[in-house]
Amino acid sequence: MTETTDVVVVGAGVAGLITARELTRKGLNVVVLEARDRIGGRTWTDHRLGHDLEIGGTWLHWTQPHVWAEVTRYGLDVTRGPRSEETFWLAGDEVRHGTLEDFMELIDPGMTRLLEDTMKWIPRPDQPLKVREIAEVDQFNLQEMLDELDLSVDERNANEAAWVGHFNGPLDKCAYTNALRWTAAAAGSWHLMHEASAIFRLANGTRSLVNAIAQDAGADIRLGSPVRSIEHDADSAEITYGAGETIRAARVVITVPMNTLHQLDITPALPEGKIRPSLEKTGSRGVKAWIRVRGPIKPFFAYSTQHHPLSVVRTEYINDTEAVLVAFGADSTRLDVNDIDAVREALKVWRDDLEVLETTGHDWMADEYSQETWLIQQPRQLTQYLEAQQQNTGALHFASADYANVWPCFIDGAIESGFNAAREIYAAITASAQLTPAT
Ligand SMILES: Cc1cc2nc3c(=O)[nH]c(=O)nc-3n(C[C@H](O)[C@H](O)[C@H](O)COP(=O)(O)OP(=O)(O)OC[C@H]3O[C@@H](n4cnc5c(N)ncnc54)[C@H](O)[C@@H]3O)c2cc1C
């Protein structure tokens, strides 16, 4: 027999858990169907290399309004990694060595010129399509825009590597408008954008945030319950999941990542504006690696180029005997983060004095329930698809960091989208004559 409930949420990542919390607090019955055997989705704190490491999303900031409100709500502690005492970068094949300030000075002219029109194109980051002429710049990839600047080899490598750290993909696949959106969210300051996206993390891991939201939600969260198909009309939907169980709901919230959406068997089919970007895929397709090395070493930061398997590496944990580094590369097919020899080799671009003891990470690109790391749109995806991606289709609503306005692809964006979906669903349910929310 088919079970019934008010709302089904597909996915127990941050967007899904926020939607569930907001709706249960309004008195609705909510069932969350999660494919994995854990909650959190692309945030995942796991004990490896002797630390609680963030395998997925990590950094957050007080300029990110939605996530910071959650930090305050649950009284979560925020911390940071050690300050870098030395920095390495490349000029051609030559390794340069200096301070982090030297490196920031090196990239500053390129960053400033690249982003000088940010607030012209995106005066309101909460409305990224407010200036309709943004379609003119949305056709460009970041590489083209960097090439226009005619930077010296030093500056070019450094700027490219810094952007790989941000975009986790080949720069010719990533739309320039992503850079504008991130910088607009930081009020036009690239320095603030840089800080907001890569310095401060939760002292007890993203796990502490995710668990707090889930406990507060009090929803019926069913792990190991992949959704297979959804049949829907204007008033309700029937979902088939797990080993063939069915459940009917007045509203469904789909929170699966953009790259996986097209795989859900949905009848009637979703509009083109939702399916086409899912088939085209994101521009981001990179890796995040964790690396344990023998100490003592000084905390350091290093940038290579976008063409190296690892473009950025830095010290995130350190003591007298060892350090744990975090690193990013543009292309997951170029580096298996669990292959210690490959990682050791990748580090040699900067220094061959590091003794690599252990490495770890997760191949989010190969993971069937993510197939992406954090969303960076390809050229034209913002202007062609975002509006359609945010809209509901009858009883189906969509929440995901991938479809957020202010900090798209961040934990903050997942929360923003969860709030929006919950508000719309509550309004729709209470407006419907046939449906009386449980109290
Ligand atoms: C390596 C990495 C580093 C990152 N770094 C940062 C960072 O430093 N700061 C930051 O703010 N953000 C970062 N992010 C991005 C951030 O983690 C994500 O944007 C955010 O967590 C996405 O939340 P979500 O709820 O929208 O999607 P998800 O977390 O992907 O949640 C979707 C859920 O749906 C489930 N699901 C998928 N298919 C099905 C199905 N068929 N049936 C049922 N369930 C299904 C998934 O298992 C998942 O739990 C990073 C991400 C990665 C991967």
CSV table of C-alpha atoms and ligand atoms in Angstrom, one decimal:
chain,number,residue,atom,x,y,z
A,1,MET,CA,0.0,0.0,0.0
A,2,THR,CA,1.2,3.5,-0.8
A,3,GLU,CA,2.1,5.6,2.2
A,4,THR,CA,1.1,9.3,2.3
A,5,THR,CA,2.7,12.4,3.8
A,6,ASP,CA,2.6,16.1,3.3
A,7,VAL,CA,6.1,16.6,1.9
A,8,VAL,CA,8.9,14.3,0.6
A,9,VAL,CA,12.4,15.8,0.4
A,10,VAL,CA,14.7,14.0,-1.9
A,11,GLY,CA,18.2,14.2,-0.4
A,12,ALA,CA,19.5,14.9,3.1
A,13,GLY,CA,22.3,17.3,2.2
A,14,VAL,CA,22.2,20.8,3.7
A,15,ALA,CA,19.4,22.1,1.3
A,16,GLY,CA,17.2,19.1,2.0
A,17,LEU,CA,17.7,19.2,5.8
A,18,ILE,CA,16.9,23.0,5.9
A,19,THR,CA,13.8,22.5,3.9
A,20,ALA,CA,12.7,19.6,6.2
A,21,ARG,CA,13.4,21.7,9.3
A,22,GLU,CA,11.5,24.7,8.2
A,23,LEU,CA,8.5,22.6,7.2
A,24,THR,CA,8.3,20.4,10.2
A,25,ARG,CA,8.5,23.6,12.3
A,26,LYS,CA,5.3,24.7,10.5
A,27,GLY,CA,3.6,21.5,11.5
A,28,LEU,CA,3.9,19.5,8.3
A,29,ASN,CA,4.8,15.9,8.1
A,30,VAL,CA,8.0,15.5,6.2
A,31,VAL,CA,9.8,12.3,5.0
A,32,VAL,CA,13.4,12.8,3.8
A,33,LEU,CA,14.6,10.1,1.4
A,34,GLU,CA,18.4,9.9,1.3
A,35,ALA,CA,20.3,7.5,-1.1
A,36,ARG,CA,23.5,7.3,1.0
A,37,ASP,CA,23.9,5.7,4.5
A,38,ARG,CA,24.7,9.2,6.0
A,39,ILE,CA,23.3,12.7,6.0
A,40,GLY,CA,25.2,15.8,4.8
A,41,GLY,CA,25.6,15.1,1.1
A,42,ARG,CA,28.6,17.1,-0.2
A,43,THR,CA,29.5,18.1,3.3
A,44,TRP,CA,31.1,15.1,5.0
A,45,THR,CA,33.3,15.2,8.1
A,46,ASP,CA,35.2,11.9,8.4
A,47,HIS,CA,38.0,10.8,10.7
A,48,ARG,CA,41.0,10.1,8.6
A,49,LEU,CA,44.8,10.8,8.8
A,50,GLY,CA,44.3,11.3,12.6
A,51,HIS,CA,41.9,14.3,12.2
A,52,ASP,CA,38.2,15.0,11.5
A,53,LEU,CA,38.7,16.0,7.9
A,54,GLU,CA,36.3,17.7,5.6
A,55,ILE,CA,36.1,15.5,2.6
A,56,GLY,CA,33.6,17.9,1.0
A,57,GLY,CA,32.5,21.5,1.8
A,58,THR,CA,34.6,23.2,4.5
A,59,TRP,CA,35.0,27.0,4.6
A,60,LEU,CA,32.4,29.5,5.6
A,61,HIS,CA,32.3,33.2,6.6
A,62,TRP,CA,30.3,35.9,8.3
A,63,THR,CA,29.7,37.5,5.0
A,64,GLN,CA,27.6,34.4,4.1
A,65,PRO,CA,24.3,35.4,5.7
A,66,HIS,CA,22.5,32.1,5.7
A,67,VAL,CA,25.2,29.9,7.0
A,68,TRP,CA,26.3,32.5,9.6
A,69,ALA,CA,22.8,32.6,10.9
A,70,GLU,CA,23.0,28.9,11.5
A,71,VAL,CA,26.4,29.2,13.2
A,72,THR,CA,24.8,31.7,15.6
A,73,ARG,CA,21.5,29.7,16.0
A,74,TYR,CA,23.4,26.6,17.1
A,75,GLY,CA,26.3,28.3,18.9
A,76,LEU,CA,28.9,26.6,16.7
A,77,ASP,CA,32.6,27.3,17.1
A,78,VAL,CA,34.6,28.6,14.2
A,79,THR,CA,38.3,28.2,13.7
A,80,ARG,CA,41.0,28.4,11.0
A,81,GLY,CA,44.1,26.6,9.9
A,82,PRO,CA,47.6,27.9,10.6
A,83,ARG,CA,48.8,31.1,9.0
A,84,SER,CA,51.2,30.3,6.2
A,85,GLU,CA,54.8,31.2,6.9
A,86,GLU,CA,56.1,30.6,3.4
A,87,THR,CA,54.6,30.6,-0.1
A,88,PHE,CA,55.8,28.9,-3.3
A,89,TRP,CA,54.7,29.6,-6.8
A,90,LEU,CA,55.9,29.0,-10.4
A,91,ALA,CA,57.5,31.3,-13.0
A,92,GLY,CA,57.7,28.9,-16.0
A,93,ASP,CA,59.6,25.9,-14.5
A,94,GLU,CA,61.2,28.0,-11.8
A,95,VAL,CA,59.9,27.8,-8.3
A,96,ARG,CA,59.6,31.2,-6.6
A,97,HIS,CA,59.6,31.4,-2.8
A,98,GLY,CA,58.2,34.3,-0.7
A,99,THR,CA,55.5,35.3,1.8
A,100,LEU,CA,51.8,35.0,1.3
A,101,GLU,CA,51.7,38.8,1.0
A,102,ASP,CA,54.2,38.6,-1.9
A,103,PHE,CA,51.9,36.2,-3.7
A,104,MET,CA,48.8,38.4,-3.0
A,105,GLU,CA,50.7,41.4,-4.4
A,106,LEU,CA,51.6,39.4,-7.5
A,107,ILE,CA,48.0,38.5,-8.3
A,108,ASP,CA,46.4,41.8,-7.2
A,109,PRO,CA,46.7,43.7,-10.5
A,110,GLY,CA,45.3,40.8,-12.5
A,111,MET,CA,42.4,40.2,-10.0
A,112,THR,CA,41.6,43.9,-9.8
A,113,ARG,CA,41.5,44.3,-13.6
A,114,LEU,CA,39.6,41.1,-14.1
A,115,LEU,CA,36.9,42.0,-11.6
A,116,GLU,CA,36.7,45.8,-11.9
A,117,ASP,CA,33.3,45.8,-13.5
A,118,THR,CA,31.8,43.3,-11.0
A,119,MET,CA,29.2,45.7,-9.4
A,120,LYS,CA,28.2,47.0,-12.9
A,121,TRP,CA,27.1,43.5,-14.0
A,122,ILE,CA,25.9,42.2,-10.6
A,123,PRO,CA,24.8,45.2,-8.5
A,124,ARG,CA,22.5,42.9,-6.5
A,125,PRO,CA,24.0,39.4,-6.0
A,126,ASP,CA,20.7,38.3,-4.6
A,127,GLN,CA,19.3,38.9,-8.1
A,128,PRO,CA,22.1,37.7,-10.4
A,129,LEU,CA,20.1,38.3,-13.6
A,130,LYS,CA,18.9,41.9,-12.6
A,131,VAL,CA,21.1,43.5,-15.3
A,132,ARG,CA,19.8,41.6,-18.4
A,133,GLU,CA,22.8,42.6,-20.5
A,134,ILE,CA,24.9,40.2,-18.3
A,135,ALA,CA,24.1,37.7,-21.2
A,136,GLU,CA,26.8,39.6,-23.1
A,137,VAL,CA,29.5,38.6,-20.6
A,138,ASP,CA,28.1,35.2,-19.8
A,139,GLN,CA,29.3,33.9,-23.1
A,140,PHE,CA,33.0,34.2,-22.0
A,141,ASN,CA,35.0,31.7,-20.1
A,142,LEU,CA,37.4,32.8,-17.4
A,143,GLN,CA,40.4,31.8,-19.4
A,144,GLU,CA,39.5,34.2,-22.2
A,145,MET,CA,39.1,37.0,-19.8
A,146,LEU,CA,42.4,36.3,-18.1
A,147,ASP,CA,44.1,36.0,-21.6
A,148,GLU,CA,42.8,39.5,-22.4
A,149,LEU,CA,44.8,40.9,-19.5
A,150,ASP,CA,48.1,40.0,-21.1
A,151,LEU,CA,49.8,39.2,-17.8
A,152,SER,CA,53.5,38.2,-17.4
A,153,VAL,CA,54.1,34.4,-17.1
A,154,ASP,CA,54.5,34.8,-13.3
A,155,GLU,CA,51.3,36.7,-12.9
A,156,ARG,CA,49.4,34.5,-15.3
A,157,ASN,CA,50.4,31.2,-13.6
A,158,ALA,CA,49.6,32.6,-10.2
A,159,ASN,CA,46.2,34.0,-11.2
A,160,GLU,CA,45.2,30.8,-13.0
A,161,ALA,CA,46.2,28.7,-10.0
A,162,ALA,CA,44.3,30.9,-7.6
A,163,TRP,CA,41.2,30.5,-9.8
A,164,VAL,CA,41.6,26.7,-10.0
A,165,GLY,CA,41.6,26.8,-6.2
A,166,HIS,CA,38.2,28.6,-6.4
A,167,PHE,CA,36.7,26.9,-9.4
A,168,ASN,CA,38.0,23.3,-9.2
A,169,GLY,CA,37.9,23.0,-13.0
A,170,PRO,CA,39.7,23.9,-16.2
A,171,LEU,CA,39.3,27.6,-16.6
A,172,ASP,CA,38.2,27.4,-20.2
A,173,LYS,CA,35.2,25.4,-19.1
A,174,CYS,CA,34.2,27.9,-16.3
A,175,ALA,CA,32.1,31.0,-17.1
A,176,TYR,CA,33.5,34.3,-16.2
A,177,THR,CA,30.2,35.2,-14.6
A,178,ASN,CA,31.0,32.8,-11.7
A,179,ALA,CA,33.9,35.1,-10.8
A,180,LEU,CA,31.6,38.1,-10.9
A,181,ARG,CA,29.0,36.4,-8.7
A,182,TRP,CA,31.4,35.4,-6.1
A,183,THR,CA,33.0,38.8,-6.0
A,184,ALA,CA,29.6,40.6,-6.0
A,185,ALA,CA,28.6,38.5,-3.0
A,186,ALA,CA,31.7,40.0,-1.2
A,187,ALA,CA,30.6,43.5,-2.1
A,188,GLY,CA,33.1,43.8,-5.1
A,189,SER,CA,36.2,43.0,-3.1
A,190,TRP,CA,38.3,40.1,-4.4
A,191,HIS,CA,40.3,40.0,-1.2
A,192,LEU,CA,37.1,39.5,0.8
A,193,MET,CA,35.9,36.9,-1.6
A,194,HIS,CA,39.2,35.1,-1.3
A,195,GLU,CA,38.9,35.1,2.5
A,196,ALA,CA,35.2,34.1,2.5
A,197,SER,CA,35.8,31.1,0.4
A,198,ALA,CA,38.9,29.5,2.0
A,199,ILE,CA,39.9,30.4,5.5
A,200,PHE,CA,37.4,29.8,8.4
A,201,ARG,CA,35.9,26.4,9.2
A,202,LEU,CA,33.7,24.8,11.9
A,203,ALA,CA,35.8,23.7,14.8
A,204,ASN,CA,33.7,20.5,15.2
A,205,GLY,CA,33.3,20.0,11.5
A,206,THR,CA,30.4,20.5,9.1
A,207,ARG,CA,29.1,17.4,10.9
A,208,SER,CA,28.2,19.7,13.8
A,209,LEU,CA,26.0,21.9,11.6
A,210,VAL,CA,24.4,19.1,9.7
A,211,ASN,CA,23.6,17.1,12.9
A,212,ALA,CA,22.1,20.2,14.6
A,213,ILE,CA,19.8,20.9,11.7
A,214,ALA,CA,18.8,17.2,11.4
A,215,GLN,CA,18.0,17.0,15.1
A,216,ASP,CA,16.0,20.2,15.0
A,217,ALA,CA,14.1,19.1,11.9
A,218,GLY,CA,12.7,16.0,13.7
A,219,ALA,CA,11.7,14.8,10.2
A,220,ASP,CA,11.5,11.1,9.3
A,221,ILE,CA,14.9,10.7,7.6
A,222,ARG,CA,15.3,7.4,5.7
A,223,LEU,CA,18.9,6.5,4.8
A,224,GLY,CA,19.8,4.1,2.1
A,225,SER,CA,16.6,5.1,0.2
A,226,PRO,CA,17.6,6.2,-3.3
A,227,VAL,CA,14.7,7.7,-5.2
A,228,ARG,CA,14.1,5.9,-8.5
A,229,SER,CA,11.1,7.6,-10.1
A,230,ILE,CA,8.5,10.3,-9.5
A,231,GLU,CA,5.1,10.6,-11.1
A,232,HIS,CA,3.5,14.0,-10.6
A,233,ASP,CA,0.7,16.4,-11.4
A,234,ALA,CA,-0.3,19.8,-10.2
A,235,ASP,CA,-1.5,18.6,-6.8
A,236,SER,CA,0.6,15.7,-5.7
A,237,ALA,CA,3.3,13.2,-6.6
A,238,GLU,CA,4.1,9.5,-6.1
A,239,ILE,CA,7.7,8.6,-5.4
A,240,THR,CA,9.2,5.2,-5.8
A,241,TYR,CA,12.4,4.6,-3.8
A,242,GLY,CA,14.6,2.0,-2.2
A,243,ALA,CA,13.6,-1.5,-3.1
A,244,GLY,CA,10.3,-0.4,-4.7
A,245,GLU,CA,8.5,1.3,-1.8
A,246,THR,CA,6.1,4.0,-2.8
A,247,ILE,CA,5.0,7.2,-1.0
A,248,ARG,CA,2.6,9.9,-2.1
A,249,ALA,CA,3.0,13.6,-1.0
A,250,ALA,CA,1.3,16.9,-1.7
A,251,ARG,CA,4.7,18.4,-2.5
A,252,VAL,CA,8.2,17.1,-3.3
A,253,VAL,CA,11.5,18.9,-3.0
A,254,ILE,CA,14.3,17.6,-5.2
A,255,THR,CA,17.7,18.5,-3.9
A,256,VAL,CA,20.0,16.2,-6.0
A,257,PRO,CA,23.0,17.9,-7.5
A,258,MET,CA,22.5,19.5,-11.0
A,259,ASN,CA,24.8,16.9,-12.8
A,260,THR,CA,22.6,14.0,-11.5
A,261,LEU,CA,19.1,15.5,-12.0
A,262,HIS,CA,18.6,14.0,-15.5
A,263,GLN,CA,19.0,10.5,-14.1
A,264,LEU,CA,15.8,10.6,-12.1
A,265,ASP,CA,12.9,9.0,-13.9
A,266,ILE,CA,10.3,11.8,-13.7
A,267,THR,CA,6.9,11.7,-15.4
A,268,PRO,CA,5.8,14.0,-17.0
A,269,ALA,CA,9.4,14.9,-17.9
A,270,LEU,CA,11.0,18.0,-16.4
A,271,PRO,CA,11.3,21.1,-18.6
A,272,GLU,CA,14.3,21.5,-20.9
A,273,GLY,CA,15.7,24.4,-18.8
A,274,LYS,CA,16.3,21.9,-16.0
A,275,ILE,CA,17.4,18.9,-18.0
A,276,ARG,CA,19.7,20.5,-20.5
A,277,PRO,CA,22.2,21.9,-17.9
A,278,SER,CA,22.2,18.5,-16.2
A,279,LEU,CA,23.3,16.9,-19.4
A,280,GLU,CA,25.8,19.6,-20.3
A,281,LYS,CA,27.3,19.3,-16.8
A,282,THR,CA,29.1,21.9,-14.7
A,283,GLY,CA,32.4,23.5,-15.6
A,284,SER,CA,33.9,22.2,-12.3
A,285,ARG,CA,35.3,18.7,-12.4
A,286,GLY,CA,38.3,18.7,-10.0
A,287,VAL,CA,39.7,17.0,-6.9
A,288,LYS,CA,40.4,17.8,-3.3
A,289,ALA,CA,43.2,15.8,-1.6
A,290,TRP,CA,44.3,15.5,2.0
A,291,ILE,CA,48.0,14.7,2.5
A,292,ARG,CA,49.9,13.7,5.7
A,293,VAL,CA,53.6,14.6,5.6
A,294,ARG,CA,56.4,14.2,8.2
A,295,GLY,CA,57.3,17.2,10.3
A,296,PRO,CA,58.5,19.4,11.5
A,297,ILE,CA,57.7,21.8,8.6
A,298,LYS,CA,56.6,25.4,8.5
A,299,PRO,CA,53.0,26.0,7.5
A,300,PHE,CA,53.0,26.9,3.8
A,301,PHE,CA,50.9,27.8,0.8
A,302,ALA,CA,51.8,26.8,-2.8
A,303,TYR,CA,50.4,27.5,-6.2
A,304,SER,CA,51.5,25.9,-9.5
A,305,THR,CA,49.4,26.3,-12.7
A,306,GLN,CA,46.1,24.9,-13.8
A,307,HIS,CA,47.9,22.4,-15.9
A,308,HIS,CA,49.5,20.5,-13.0
A,309,PRO,CA,47.6,17.7,-11.2
A,310,LEU,CA,47.6,19.9,-8.1
A,311,SER,CA,47.3,23.6,-8.5
A,312,VAL,CA,47.0,24.7,-4.9
A,313,VAL,CA,48.2,23.1,-1.7
A,314,ARG,CA,48.4,24.4,1.9
A,315,THR,CA,48.9,23.3,5.5
A,316,GLU,CA,45.6,22.9,7.4
A,317,TYR,CA,46.8,21.0,10.5
A,318,ILE,CA,50.3,21.0,12.0
A,319,ASN,CA,52.2,19.9,15.1
A,320,ASP,CA,55.9,19.2,15.8
A,321,THR,CA,56.0,15.8,14.2
A,322,GLU,CA,53.7,16.1,11.2
A,323,ALA,CA,51.4,18.2,9.1
A,324,VAL,CA,48.2,17.6,7.1
A,325,LEU,CA,47.9,19.5,3.8
A,326,VAL,CA,44.8,20.2,1.8
A,327,ALA,CA,45.2,20.4,-2.0
A,328,PHE,CA,43.0,21.0,-5.1
A,329,GLY,CA,43.4,20.2,-8.8
A,330,ALA,CA,41.3,21.1,-11.9
A,331,ASP,CA,40.7,17.6,-13.3
A,332,SER,CA,39.7,14.5,-11.3
A,333,THR,CA,40.9,12.3,-14.1
A,334,ARG,CA,44.5,13.5,-13.8
A,335,LEU,CA,45.0,12.5,-10.1
A,336,ASP,CA,43.8,9.6,-8.0
A,337,VAL,CA,44.0,11.2,-4.6
A,338,ASN,CA,44.3,7.8,-2.9
A,339,ASP,CA,47.4,7.0,-5.0
A,340,ILE,CA,50.3,8.0,-2.7
A,341,ASP,CA,52.9,7.9,-5.4
A,342,ALA,CA,50.9,10.1,-7.8
A,343,VAL,CA,50.3,12.6,-5.0
A,344,ARG,CA,54.0,12.6,-4.0
A,345,GLU,CA,54.9,13.2,-7.6
A,346,ALA,CA,52.4,16.1,-7.9
A,347,LEU,CA,53.9,17.8,-4.8
A,348,LYS,CA,57.3,17.7,-6.4
A,349,VAL,CA,56.4,20.6,-8.7
A,350,TRP,CA,57.1,22.9,-5.7
A,351,ARG,CA,59.3,20.9,-3.3
A,352,ASP,CA,60.9,17.5,-3.1
A,353,ASP,CA,61.7,17.7,0.6
A,354,LEU,CA,58.3,16.6,1.8
A,355,GLU,CA,57.9,13.0,3.0
A,356,VAL,CA,54.4,11.9,2.2
A,357,LEU,CA,53.1,9.4,4.7
A,358,GLU,CA,49.4,9.0,3.7
A,359,THR,CA,46.8,10.5,1.4
A,360,THR,CA,43.1,10.5,1.2
A,361,GLY,CA,40.0,12.1,-0.5
A,362,HIS,CA,36.9,11.2,-2.3
A,363,ASP,CA,36.2,11.1,-6.0
A,364,TRP,CA,33.0,13.2,-6.0
A,365,MET,CA,33.0,13.2,-9.8
A,366,ALA,CA,32.7,9.3,-9.9
A,367,ASP,CA,30.2,9.3,-7.0
A,368,GLU,CA,26.8,8.4,-8.5
A,369,TYR,CA,25.0,10.7,-6.0
A,370,SER,CA,27.0,13.8,-6.7
A,371,GLN,CA,28.9,13.6,-10.0
A,372,GLU,CA,30.2,17.1,-9.2
A,373,THR,CA,32.2,18.9,-6.5
A,374,TRP,CA,30.8,22.4,-6.2
A,375,LEU,CA,28.9,23.9,-9.1
A,376,ILE,CA,30.7,26.3,-11.4
A,377,GLN,CA,28.6,27.1,-14.4
A,378,GLN,CA,29.9,26.8,-17.9
A,379,PRO,CA,29.5,29.8,-20.2
A,380,ARG,CA,25.8,30.8,-20.8
A,381,GLN,CA,24.4,28.4,-18.2
A,382,LEU,CA,23.6,31.3,-15.8
A,383,THR,CA,21.6,33.3,-18.3
A,384,GLN,CA,20.0,30.3,-20.1
A,385,TYR,CA,19.0,28.1,-17.2
A,386,LEU,CA,19.1,29.6,-13.7
A,387,GLU,CA,15.5,31.0,-13.8
A,388,ALA,CA,14.1,27.7,-15.0
A,389,GLN,CA,16.2,25.7,-12.5
A,390,GLN,CA,14.8,27.7,-9.6
A,391,GLN,CA,11.1,27.3,-10.6
A,392,ASN,CA,8.8,24.6,-9.4
A,393,THR,CA,7.1,22.3,-11.8
A,394,GLY,CA,3.6,21.6,-10.4
A,395,ALA,CA,4.1,19.7,-7.2
A,396,LEU,CA,7.8,19.4,-7.6
A,397,HIS,CA,10.1,22.0,-6.1
A,398,PHE,CA,13.9,22.4,-6.4
A,399,ALA,CA,16.4,23.3,-3.7
A,400,SER,CA,20.2,23.0,-4.1
A,401,ALA,CA,23.3,25.1,-3.5
A,402,ASP,CA,23.6,24.8,-7.3
A,403,TYR,CA,20.5,27.0,-7.8
A,404,ALA,CA,21.2,29.6,-5.1
A,405,ASN,CA,21.5,33.4,-5.8
A,406,VAL,CA,23.9,35.0,-3.3
A,407,TRP,CA,26.6,32.4,-2.7
A,408,PRO,CA,25.8,29.7,-5.4
A,409,CYS,CA,27.6,26.4,-4.8
A,410,PHE,CA,28.4,27.2,-1.2
A,411,ILE,CA,26.9,25.7,2.0
A,412,ASP,CA,25.3,29.2,2.3
A,413,GLY,CA,23.6,28.8,-1.0
A,414,ALA,CA,22.2,25.4,0.0
A,415,ILE,CA,20.6,27.0,3.1
A,416,GLU,CA,19.2,29.9,1.0
A,417,SER,CA,17.6,27.5,-1.5
A,418,GLY,CA,16.2,25.4,1.3
A,419,PHE,CA,14.5,28.4,2.9
A,420,ASN,CA,13.0,29.4,-0.5
A,421,ALA,CA,11.6,26.0,-1.2
A,422,ALA,CA,10.1,25.7,2.3
A,423,ARG,CA,8.5,29.1,2.0
A,424,GLU,CA,7.0,28.3,-1.4
A,425,ILE,CA,5.7,24.9,-0.3
A,426,TYR,CA,4.1,26.1,2.8
A,427,ALA,CA,2.4,28.8,0.9
A,428,ALA,CA,1.2,26.3,-1.7
A,429,ILE,CA,0.0,23.8,0.8
A,430,THR,CA,-1.9,26.3,3.0
A,431,ALA,CA,-3.4,27.9,-0.1
A,432,SER,CA,-4.9,24.6,-1.3
A,433,ALA,CA,-8.4,24.0,-0.2
A,434,GLN,CA,-8.0,20.2,-0.1
A,435,LEU,CA,-5.0,20.2,2.1
A,436,THR,CA,-4.9,21.0,5.8
A,437,PRO,CA,-1.5,20.9,7.3
A,438,ALA,CA,-1.1,18.7,10.4
A,439,THR,CA,-0.8,20.7,13.5
B,1,LIG,C1,35.3,18.8,-2.3
B,1,LIG,C2,34.3,19.9,-2.0
B,1,LIG,C3,34.7,21.0,-1.4
B,1,LIG,C4,33.8,22.1,-1.1
B,1,LIG,N1,34.2,23.2,-0.4
B,1,LIG,C5,33.3,24.1,0.0
B,1,LIG,C6,33.6,25.1,0.9
B,1,LIG,O1,34.8,25.2,1.4
B,1,LIG,N2,32.7,26.0,1.4
B,1,LIG,C7,31.4,25.9,0.9
B,1,LIG,O2,30.5,26.7,1.4
B,1,LIG,N3,31.0,24.9,0.1
B,1,LIG,C8,31.9,24.0,-0.4
B,1,LIG,N4,31.5,22.9,-1.2
B,1,LIG,C9,30.2,22.9,-1.7
B,1,LIG,C10,29.1,22.5,-0.7
B,1,LIG,O3,29.6,21.5,0.1
B,1,LIG,C11,27.9,22.1,-1.5
B,1,LIG,O4,27.5,23.1,-2.5
B,1,LIG,C12,26.7,21.9,-0.6
B,1,LIG,O5,27.0,21.1,0.5
B,1,LIG,C13,25.6,21.3,-1.4
B,1,LIG,O6,24.4,21.0,-0.6
B,1,LIG,P1,23.1,20.5,-1.3
B,1,LIG,O7,22.2,20.1,-0.2
B,1,LIG,O8,22.6,21.5,-2.3
B,1,LIG,O9,23.5,19.2,-2.2
B,1,LIG,P2,24.1,17.8,-1.7
B,1,LIG,O10,25.0,18.0,-0.5
B,1,LIG,O11,24.8,17.2,-2.9
B,1,LIG,O12,22.8,17.0,-1.2
B,1,LIG,C14,22.1,16.3,-2.1
B,1,LIG,C15,21.7,15.0,-1.5
B,1,LIG,O13,20.9,14.2,-2.3
B,1,LIG,C16,21.3,12.9,-2.2
B,1,LIG,N5,20.8,12.2,-3.4
B,1,LIG,C17,21.4,12.2,-4.7
B,1,LIG,N6,20.6,11.4,-5.5
B,1,LIG,C18,19.6,10.9,-4.8
B,1,LIG,C19,18.6,10.0,-5.1
B,1,LIG,N7,18.3,9.5,-6.3
B,1,LIG,N8,17.7,9.7,-4.1
B,1,LIG,C20,17.9,10.2,-2.8
B,1,LIG,N9,18.9,11.0,-2.5
B,1,LIG,C21,19.7,11.4,-3.5
B,1,LIG,C22,22.8,12.9,-2.1
B,1,LIG,O14,23.3,11.7,-1.5
B,1,LIG,C23,22.9,14.1,-1.1
B,1,LIG,O15,22.9,13.7,0.2
B,1,LIG,C24,32.4,21.9,-1.5
B,1,LIG,C25,32.0,20.7,-2.1
B,1,LIG,C26,32.9,19.7,-2.3
B,1,LIG,C27,32.4,18.4,-3.0
